Coordinates of C-alpha atoms and ligand atoms in Angstrom, one line a residue:
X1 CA 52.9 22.4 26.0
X2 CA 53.7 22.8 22.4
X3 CA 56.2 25.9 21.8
X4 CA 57.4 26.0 25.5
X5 CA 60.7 25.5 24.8
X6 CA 60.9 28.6 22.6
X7 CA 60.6 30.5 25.6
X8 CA 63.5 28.2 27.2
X9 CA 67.1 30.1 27.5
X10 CA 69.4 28.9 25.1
X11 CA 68.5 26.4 22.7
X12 CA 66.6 23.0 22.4
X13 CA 69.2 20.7 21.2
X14 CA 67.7 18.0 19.0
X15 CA 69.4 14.3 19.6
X16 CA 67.1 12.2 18.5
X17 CA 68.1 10.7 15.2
X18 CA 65.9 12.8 13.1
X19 CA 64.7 15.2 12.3
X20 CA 68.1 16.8 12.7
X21 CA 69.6 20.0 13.6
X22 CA 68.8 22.4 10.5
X23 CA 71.9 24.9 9.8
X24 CA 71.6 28.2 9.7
X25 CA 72.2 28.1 5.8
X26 CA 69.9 25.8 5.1
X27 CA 67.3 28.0 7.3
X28 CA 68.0 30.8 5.5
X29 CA 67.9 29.5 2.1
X30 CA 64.3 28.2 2.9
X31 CA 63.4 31.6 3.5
X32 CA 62.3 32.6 0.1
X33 CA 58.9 34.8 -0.6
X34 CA 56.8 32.2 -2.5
X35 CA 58.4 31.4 -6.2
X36 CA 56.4 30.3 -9.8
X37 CA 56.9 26.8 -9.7
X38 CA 56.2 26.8 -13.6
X39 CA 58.7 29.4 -14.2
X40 CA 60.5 29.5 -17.2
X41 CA 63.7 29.6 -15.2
X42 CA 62.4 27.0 -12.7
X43 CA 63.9 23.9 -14.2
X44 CA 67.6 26.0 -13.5
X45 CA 66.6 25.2 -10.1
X46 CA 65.0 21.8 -10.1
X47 CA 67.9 20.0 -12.5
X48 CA 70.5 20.3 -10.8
X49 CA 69.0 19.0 -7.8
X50 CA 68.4 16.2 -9.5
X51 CA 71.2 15.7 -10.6
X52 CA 73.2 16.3 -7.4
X53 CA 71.0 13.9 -5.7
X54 CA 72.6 11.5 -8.2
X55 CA 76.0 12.4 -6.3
X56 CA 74.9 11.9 -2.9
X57 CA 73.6 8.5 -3.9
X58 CA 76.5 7.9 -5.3
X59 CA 75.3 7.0 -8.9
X60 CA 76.0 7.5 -12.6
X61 CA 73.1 5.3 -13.6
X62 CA 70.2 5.7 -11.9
X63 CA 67.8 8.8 -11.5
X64 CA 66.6 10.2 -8.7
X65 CA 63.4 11.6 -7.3
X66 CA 62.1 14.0 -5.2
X67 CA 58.7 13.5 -3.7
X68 CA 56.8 15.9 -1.3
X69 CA 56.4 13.1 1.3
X70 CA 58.9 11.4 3.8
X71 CA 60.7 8.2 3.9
X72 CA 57.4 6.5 4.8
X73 CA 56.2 6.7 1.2
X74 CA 59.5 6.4 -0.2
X75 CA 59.4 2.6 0.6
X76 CA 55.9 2.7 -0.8
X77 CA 57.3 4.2 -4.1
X78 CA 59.6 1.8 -4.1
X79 CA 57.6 -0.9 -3.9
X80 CA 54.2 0.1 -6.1
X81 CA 56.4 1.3 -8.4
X82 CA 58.5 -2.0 -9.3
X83 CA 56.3 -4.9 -7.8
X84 CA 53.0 -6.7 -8.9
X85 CA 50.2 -7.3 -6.5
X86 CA 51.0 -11.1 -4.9
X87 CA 54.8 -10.7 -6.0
X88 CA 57.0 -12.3 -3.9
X89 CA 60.0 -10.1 -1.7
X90 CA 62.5 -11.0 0.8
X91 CA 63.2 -9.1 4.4
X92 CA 64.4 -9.4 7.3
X93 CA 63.3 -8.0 10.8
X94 CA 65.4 -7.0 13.4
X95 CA 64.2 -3.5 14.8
X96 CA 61.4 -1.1 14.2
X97 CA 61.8 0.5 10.9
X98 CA 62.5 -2.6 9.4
X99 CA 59.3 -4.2 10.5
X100 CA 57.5 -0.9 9.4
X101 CA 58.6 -1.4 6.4
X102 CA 57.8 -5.3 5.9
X103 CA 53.9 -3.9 7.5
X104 CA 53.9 -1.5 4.6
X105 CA 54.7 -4.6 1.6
X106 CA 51.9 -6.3 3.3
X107 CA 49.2 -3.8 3.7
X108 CA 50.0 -3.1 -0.4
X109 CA 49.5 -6.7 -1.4
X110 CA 53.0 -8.4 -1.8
X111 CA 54.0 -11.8 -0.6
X112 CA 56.3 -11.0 1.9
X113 CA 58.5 -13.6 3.4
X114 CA 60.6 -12.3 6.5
X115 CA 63.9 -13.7 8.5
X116 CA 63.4 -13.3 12.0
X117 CA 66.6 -11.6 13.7
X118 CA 66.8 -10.9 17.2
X119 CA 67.1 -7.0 17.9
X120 CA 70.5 -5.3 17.9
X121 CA 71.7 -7.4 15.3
X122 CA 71.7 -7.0 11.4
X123 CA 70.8 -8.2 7.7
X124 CA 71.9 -12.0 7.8
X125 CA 73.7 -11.9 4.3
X126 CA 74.0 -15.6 4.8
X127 CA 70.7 -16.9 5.8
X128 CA 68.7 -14.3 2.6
X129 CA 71.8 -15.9 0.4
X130 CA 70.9 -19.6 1.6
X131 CA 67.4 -18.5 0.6
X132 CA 67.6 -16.9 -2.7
X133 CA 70.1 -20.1 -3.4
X134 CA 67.2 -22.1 -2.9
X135 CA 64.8 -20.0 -5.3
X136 CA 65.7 -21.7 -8.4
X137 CA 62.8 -20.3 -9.9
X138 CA 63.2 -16.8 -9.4
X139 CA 60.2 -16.2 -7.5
X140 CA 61.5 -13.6 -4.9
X141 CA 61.0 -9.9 -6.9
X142 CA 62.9 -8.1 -4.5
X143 CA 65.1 -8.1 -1.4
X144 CA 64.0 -5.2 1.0
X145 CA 67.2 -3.8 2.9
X146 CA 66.7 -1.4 6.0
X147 CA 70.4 0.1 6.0
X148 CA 71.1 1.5 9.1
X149 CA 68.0 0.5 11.3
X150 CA 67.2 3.7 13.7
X151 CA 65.7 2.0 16.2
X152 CA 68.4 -0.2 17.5
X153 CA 71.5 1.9 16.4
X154 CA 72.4 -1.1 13.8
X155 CA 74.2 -0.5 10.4
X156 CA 74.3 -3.4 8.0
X157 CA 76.3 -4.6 5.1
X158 CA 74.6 -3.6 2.5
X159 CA 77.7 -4.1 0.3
X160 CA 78.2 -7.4 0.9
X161 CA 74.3 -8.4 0.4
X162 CA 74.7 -6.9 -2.6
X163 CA 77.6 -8.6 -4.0
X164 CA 75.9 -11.8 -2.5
X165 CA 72.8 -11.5 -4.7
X166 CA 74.4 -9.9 -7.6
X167 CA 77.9 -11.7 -7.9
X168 CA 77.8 -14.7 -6.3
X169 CA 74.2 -16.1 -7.1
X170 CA 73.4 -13.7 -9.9
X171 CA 69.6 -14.1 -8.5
X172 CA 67.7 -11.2 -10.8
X173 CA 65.8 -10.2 -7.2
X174 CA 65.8 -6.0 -7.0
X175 CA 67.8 -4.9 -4.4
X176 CA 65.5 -2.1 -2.5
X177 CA 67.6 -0.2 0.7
X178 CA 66.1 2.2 3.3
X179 CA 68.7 4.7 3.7
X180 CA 66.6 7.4 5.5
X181 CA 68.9 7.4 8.4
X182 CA 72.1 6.4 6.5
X183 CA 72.6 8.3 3.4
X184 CA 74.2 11.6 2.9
X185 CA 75.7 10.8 6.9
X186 CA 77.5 7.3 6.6
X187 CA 79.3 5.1 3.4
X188 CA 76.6 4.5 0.7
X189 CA 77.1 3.3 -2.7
X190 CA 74.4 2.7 -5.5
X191 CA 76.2 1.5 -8.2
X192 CA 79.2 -0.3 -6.2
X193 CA 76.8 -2.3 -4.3
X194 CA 74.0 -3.3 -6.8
X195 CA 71.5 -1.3 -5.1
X196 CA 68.0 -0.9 -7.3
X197 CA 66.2 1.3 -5.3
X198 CA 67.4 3.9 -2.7
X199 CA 65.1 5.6 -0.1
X200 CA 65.6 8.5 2.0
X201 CA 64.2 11.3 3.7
X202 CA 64.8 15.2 4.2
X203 CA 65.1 15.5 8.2
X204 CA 68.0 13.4 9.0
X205 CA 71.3 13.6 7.1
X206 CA 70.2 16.1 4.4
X207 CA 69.4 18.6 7.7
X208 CA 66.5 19.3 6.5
X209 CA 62.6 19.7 8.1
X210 CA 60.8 16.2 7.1
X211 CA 58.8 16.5 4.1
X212 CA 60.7 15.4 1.0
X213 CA 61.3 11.8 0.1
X214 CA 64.4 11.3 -1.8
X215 CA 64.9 8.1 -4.1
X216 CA 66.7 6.5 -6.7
X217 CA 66.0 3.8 -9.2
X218 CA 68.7 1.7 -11.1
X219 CA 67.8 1.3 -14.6
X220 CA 66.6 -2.0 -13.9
X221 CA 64.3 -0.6 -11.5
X222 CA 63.4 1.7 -14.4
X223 CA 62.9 -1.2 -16.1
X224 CA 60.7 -2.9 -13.9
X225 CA 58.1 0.1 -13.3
X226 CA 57.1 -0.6 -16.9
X227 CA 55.6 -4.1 -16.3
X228 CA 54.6 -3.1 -12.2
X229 CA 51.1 -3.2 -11.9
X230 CA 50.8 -2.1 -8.4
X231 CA 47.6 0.6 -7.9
X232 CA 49.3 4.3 -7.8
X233 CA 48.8 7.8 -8.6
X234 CA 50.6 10.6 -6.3
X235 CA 53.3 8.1 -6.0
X236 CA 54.0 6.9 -9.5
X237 CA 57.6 7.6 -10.6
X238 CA 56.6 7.8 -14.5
X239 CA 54.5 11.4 -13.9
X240 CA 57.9 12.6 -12.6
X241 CA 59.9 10.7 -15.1
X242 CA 57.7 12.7 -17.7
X243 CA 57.9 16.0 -16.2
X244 CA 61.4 15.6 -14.0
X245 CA 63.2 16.3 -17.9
X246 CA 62.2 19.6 -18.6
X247 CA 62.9 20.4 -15.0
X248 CA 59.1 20.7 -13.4
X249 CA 57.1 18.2 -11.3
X250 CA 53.9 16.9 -12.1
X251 CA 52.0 18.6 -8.9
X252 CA 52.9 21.8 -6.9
X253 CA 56.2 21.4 -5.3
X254 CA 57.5 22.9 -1.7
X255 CA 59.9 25.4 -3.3
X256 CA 61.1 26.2 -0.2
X257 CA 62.2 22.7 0.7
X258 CA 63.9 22.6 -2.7
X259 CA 65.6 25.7 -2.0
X260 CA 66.8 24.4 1.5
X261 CA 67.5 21.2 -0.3
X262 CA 69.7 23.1 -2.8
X263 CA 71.7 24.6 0.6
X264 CA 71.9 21.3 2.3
X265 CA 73.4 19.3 -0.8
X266 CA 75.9 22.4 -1.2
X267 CA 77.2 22.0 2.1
X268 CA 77.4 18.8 1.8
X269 CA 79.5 18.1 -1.3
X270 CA 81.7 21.3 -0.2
X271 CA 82.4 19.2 2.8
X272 CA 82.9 16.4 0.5
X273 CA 81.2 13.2 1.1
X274 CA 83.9 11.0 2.3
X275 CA 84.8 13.9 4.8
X276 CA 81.2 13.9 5.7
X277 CA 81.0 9.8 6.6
X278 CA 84.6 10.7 8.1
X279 CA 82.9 13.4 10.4
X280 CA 80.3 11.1 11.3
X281 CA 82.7 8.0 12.3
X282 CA 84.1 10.4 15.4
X283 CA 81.4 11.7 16.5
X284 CA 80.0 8.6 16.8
X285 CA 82.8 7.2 18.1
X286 CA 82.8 9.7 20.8
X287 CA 79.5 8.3 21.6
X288 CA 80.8 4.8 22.2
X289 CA 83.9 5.9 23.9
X290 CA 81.5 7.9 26.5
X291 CA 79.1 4.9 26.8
X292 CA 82.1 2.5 27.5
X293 CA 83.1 4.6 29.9
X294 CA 79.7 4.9 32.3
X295 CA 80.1 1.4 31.9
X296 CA 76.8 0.8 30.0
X297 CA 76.3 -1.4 26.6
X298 CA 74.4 -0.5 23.2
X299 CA 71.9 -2.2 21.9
X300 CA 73.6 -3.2 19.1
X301 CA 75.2 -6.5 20.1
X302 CA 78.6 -6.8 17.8
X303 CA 80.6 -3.9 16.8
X304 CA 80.5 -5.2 13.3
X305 CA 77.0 -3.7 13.9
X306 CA 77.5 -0.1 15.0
X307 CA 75.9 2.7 13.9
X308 CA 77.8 6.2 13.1
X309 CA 74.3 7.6 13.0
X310 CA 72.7 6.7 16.0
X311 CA 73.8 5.1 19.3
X312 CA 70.8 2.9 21.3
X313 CA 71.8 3.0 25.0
X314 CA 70.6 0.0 27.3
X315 CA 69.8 1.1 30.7
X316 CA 70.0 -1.4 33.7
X317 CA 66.2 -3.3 34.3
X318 CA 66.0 -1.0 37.6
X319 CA 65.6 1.9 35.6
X320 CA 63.2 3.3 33.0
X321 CA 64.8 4.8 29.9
X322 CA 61.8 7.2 29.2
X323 CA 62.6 8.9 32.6
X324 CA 65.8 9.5 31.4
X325 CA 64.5 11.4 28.0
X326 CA 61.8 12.8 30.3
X327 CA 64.4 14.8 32.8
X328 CA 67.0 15.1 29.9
X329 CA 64.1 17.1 27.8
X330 CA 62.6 19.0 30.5
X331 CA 65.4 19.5 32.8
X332 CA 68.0 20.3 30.2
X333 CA 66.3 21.0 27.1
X334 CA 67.7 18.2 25.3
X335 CA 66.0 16.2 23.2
X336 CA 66.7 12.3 22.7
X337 CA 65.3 9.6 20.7
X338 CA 63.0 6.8 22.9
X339 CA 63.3 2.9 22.3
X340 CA 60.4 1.9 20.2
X341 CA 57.8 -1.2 20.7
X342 CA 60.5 -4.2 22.2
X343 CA 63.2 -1.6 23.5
X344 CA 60.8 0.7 24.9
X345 CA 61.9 1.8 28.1
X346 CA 64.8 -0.5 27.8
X347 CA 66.6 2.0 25.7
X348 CA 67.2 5.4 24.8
X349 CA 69.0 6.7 21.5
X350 CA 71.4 9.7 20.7
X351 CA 71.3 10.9 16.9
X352 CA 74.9 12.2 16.3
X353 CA 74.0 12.7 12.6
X354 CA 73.3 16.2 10.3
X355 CA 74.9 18.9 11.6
X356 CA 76.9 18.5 14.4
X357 CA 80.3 19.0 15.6
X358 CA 82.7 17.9 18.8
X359 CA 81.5 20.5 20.8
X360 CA 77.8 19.8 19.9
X361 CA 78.3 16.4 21.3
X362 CA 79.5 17.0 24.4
X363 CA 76.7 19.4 24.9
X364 CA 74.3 16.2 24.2
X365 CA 76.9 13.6 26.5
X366 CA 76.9 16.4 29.7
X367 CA 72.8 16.6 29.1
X368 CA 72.7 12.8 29.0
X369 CA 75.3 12.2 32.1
X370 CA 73.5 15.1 34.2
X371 CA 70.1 13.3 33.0
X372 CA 71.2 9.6 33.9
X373 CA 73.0 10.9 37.3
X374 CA 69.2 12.2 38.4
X375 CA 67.4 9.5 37.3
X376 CA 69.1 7.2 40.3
X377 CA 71.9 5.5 37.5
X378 CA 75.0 4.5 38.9
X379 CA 77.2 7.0 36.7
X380 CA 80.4 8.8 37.9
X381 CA 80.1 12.5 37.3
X382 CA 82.8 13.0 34.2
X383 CA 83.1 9.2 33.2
X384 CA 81.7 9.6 29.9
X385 CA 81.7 13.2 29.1
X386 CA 85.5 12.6 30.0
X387 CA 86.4 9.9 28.0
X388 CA 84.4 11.8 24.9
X389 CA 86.2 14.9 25.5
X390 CA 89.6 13.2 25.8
X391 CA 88.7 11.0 22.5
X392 CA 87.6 14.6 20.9
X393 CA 90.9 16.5 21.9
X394 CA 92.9 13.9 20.6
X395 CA 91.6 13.1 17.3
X396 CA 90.7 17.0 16.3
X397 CA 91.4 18.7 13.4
X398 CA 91.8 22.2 13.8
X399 CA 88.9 23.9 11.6
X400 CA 90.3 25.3 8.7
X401 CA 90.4 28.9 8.6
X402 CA 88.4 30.6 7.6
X403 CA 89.7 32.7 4.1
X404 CA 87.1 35.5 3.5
X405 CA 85.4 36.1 0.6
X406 CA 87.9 35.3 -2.8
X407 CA 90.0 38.2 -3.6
X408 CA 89.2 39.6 -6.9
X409 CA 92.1 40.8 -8.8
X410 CA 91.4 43.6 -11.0
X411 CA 93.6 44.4 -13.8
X412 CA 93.6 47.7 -13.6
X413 CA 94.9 49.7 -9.7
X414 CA 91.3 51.2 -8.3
X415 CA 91.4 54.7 -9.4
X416 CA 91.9 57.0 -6.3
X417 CA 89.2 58.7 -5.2
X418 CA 89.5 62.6 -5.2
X419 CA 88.9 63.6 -1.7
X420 CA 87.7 67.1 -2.0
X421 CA 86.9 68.8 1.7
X422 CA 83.2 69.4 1.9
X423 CA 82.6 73.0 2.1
X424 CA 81.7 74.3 5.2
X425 CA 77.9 75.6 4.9
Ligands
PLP1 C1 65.3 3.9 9.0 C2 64.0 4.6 8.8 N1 63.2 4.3 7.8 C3 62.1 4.9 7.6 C4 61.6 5.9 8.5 C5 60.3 6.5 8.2 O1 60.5 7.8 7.8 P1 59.4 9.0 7.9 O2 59.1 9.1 9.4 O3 60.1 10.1 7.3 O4 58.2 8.5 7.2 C6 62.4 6.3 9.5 C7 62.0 7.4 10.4 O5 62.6 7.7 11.4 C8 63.7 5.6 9.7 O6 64.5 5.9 10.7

């Protein structure tokens, strides 16, 4: 039943990769009585957002956007908002959100030619390079990219596809990336890898509730909107590029998602983003080390492959990976992602992304051993959660302390306060 949980003790803990855990700040900050979203002050708000987005994208060039949508239309905008009806793009499948995605170009019109890669593996560089090599015309518009693919626990080289199309064959294809379950949690870089046009979503690495879809166009994207002819309204970028400058939006925005934007994007730059991907890396790797040790695989199928977002567990054919999620959720109160469409039941996922710590994770291993132990696995009691521990305990740094507010030096000594005895009434 919906809301049963809230009566639970303790806390659902969410491990599915996304939506995410929200932190308290982030909470808090979205707890704003309603605000004039046509202000005089507003754009105080709304410009830096924008341009902090900039940061998290890792761009000086491009310009982001923030719709009131989620990653679904972000590859929409994307698309309608650099392509022609007919236009020609490139993609390659390999997982769910990467044939959602191709689905999407489809359904809006675009000729859309797709590489075929088995599941658990990632973007061939090679084979989209032989390809584009071969398009001496230039008829492929765009190369669509799923980053870090959330159904299989798969992280590509987005770098190196980049520097393939852009360096080595100089093909004048636009390089479009999902990033919904990559950005702001693991290494992404706009401008060092070539990438046109960057899509994300609120719920997963910016710790936020779903509802916001974040993007960011190159200036050859920017370029290319002007000659799109793709039908669009709600999701054309040029109503925000019009208002975006003065610091509004061209329809009613969610303040308080921008204000818990706002919160999210602070902590994360505070943290620093390297330290942020660096976080990520052990947690995940905690993951693996645990997995290793109960002796199962991921679905990912190289190392080269793994994700420091998400880890796709294989269970053995005797078992059903929804039972495990099933006891995990209503046994522990733990929350885990499922395997979608050709994993289903084959796997189940653990999001280690957003907000989470050591501790956090071996709240979600113990949940997942105690869950895979009553589902009939094979798993000795302490195998993983052991190994994650150990891995945990070893590579820790202590958390820095914490220094209390800044201490204000006034020039002047505080006067002292004349303490006259109260009179006795
Ligand atoms: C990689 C990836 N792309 C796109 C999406 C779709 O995003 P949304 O559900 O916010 O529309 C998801 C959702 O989980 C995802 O993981």
């Amino acid at each position: 039943m919906p809301g049963e949980k809230l009566s639970f003790p303790g806390r659902n803990y969410l491990f599915a990769p996304g939506p995410t855990h929200i932190p308290n700040q982030v909470v808090t900050a979205m707890s704003v009585p309603q605000e004039d979203h046509r202000a005089p002050d507003f754009p105080k708000l709304v410009k830096p957002l924008l341009a902090d987005l900039n940061k998290i994208f890792r761009t000086k060039k491009g310009q982001s956007f923030i719709f009131p949508a989620t990653g679904t239309a972000g590859w929409e905008i994307a698309l309608a908002n650099t392509l022609s009806p007919g236009d020609k793009i490139l993609t390659a499948r390999f997982g769910q959100f990467s044939h959602l995605w191709f689905d999407l170009a489809k359904r809006i019109g675009l000729d859309v030619e797709v590489i075929e890669v088995p599941w658990g593996e990632g973007i061939p560089v090679m084979a989209i390079k032989k390809r584009l090599r071969a398009d001496k015309e230039h008829k492929i518009k765009a190369v669509v990219a799923c980053h870090n693919e959330t159904a299989t626990g798969v992280t590509s080289d987005i770098a190196a596809l980049g520097k393939a199309m852009k360096k080595d064959l100089k093909h004048p294809a636009l390089l479009m990336v999902d990033g919904v379950s990559s950005v702001a949690s693991i290494e992404f870089r706009m401008d060092d890898w070539g990438v046109d046009v960057a899509v994300s979503g609120s719920q997963k690495g910016f710790m936020l509730p779903a509802g916001l879809a974040l993007l960011c166009f190159s200036q050859r994207a920017l370029t290319a909107r002007k000659t799109s002819t793709c039908p669009k309204c709600f999701l054309d970028i040029q109503d925000h590029i019009n208002t975006n400058k003065d610091g509004f939006f061209p329809y009613t925005p969610s303040v308080p998602m921008l204000r818990g934007l706002r919160a999210s994007m602070d902590l994360l730059l505070d943290e620093g983003l390297d330290n942020v991907y660096a976080r990520h890396f052990r947690l995940a790797e905690g993951v693996r080390k645990a997995v290793k040790a109960w002796g199962l695989q991921t679905c990912n199928t190289s190392p080269k492959w793994r994700s420091d977002t998400v880890t796709a567990i294989v269970v053995p054919p005797s078992v059903n990976a929804a039972e495990v999620i099933h006891i995990a959720y209503h046994r522990y109160n733990i929350s885990l992602g499922a395997g979608l469409t050709q994993v289903a039941g084959k796997v189940f996922r653990i999001g280690h992304l957003g907000d989470n710590s050591d501790v956090r994770m071996m709240a979600a291993l113990g949940g997942v051993e105690m869950a895979m132990r009553d589902a009939g696995m094979r798993i000795k009691a302490g195998s993983g959660t052991g190994a994650a521990c150990e891995y945990y305990r070893s590579t820790a740094k202590a958390i820095p302390a914490f220094k209390g507010p800044k201490a204000t030096k006034s020039k002047r000594a505080p006067a002292k306060r004349k303490t006259t005895p109260r009179k006795a009434k």
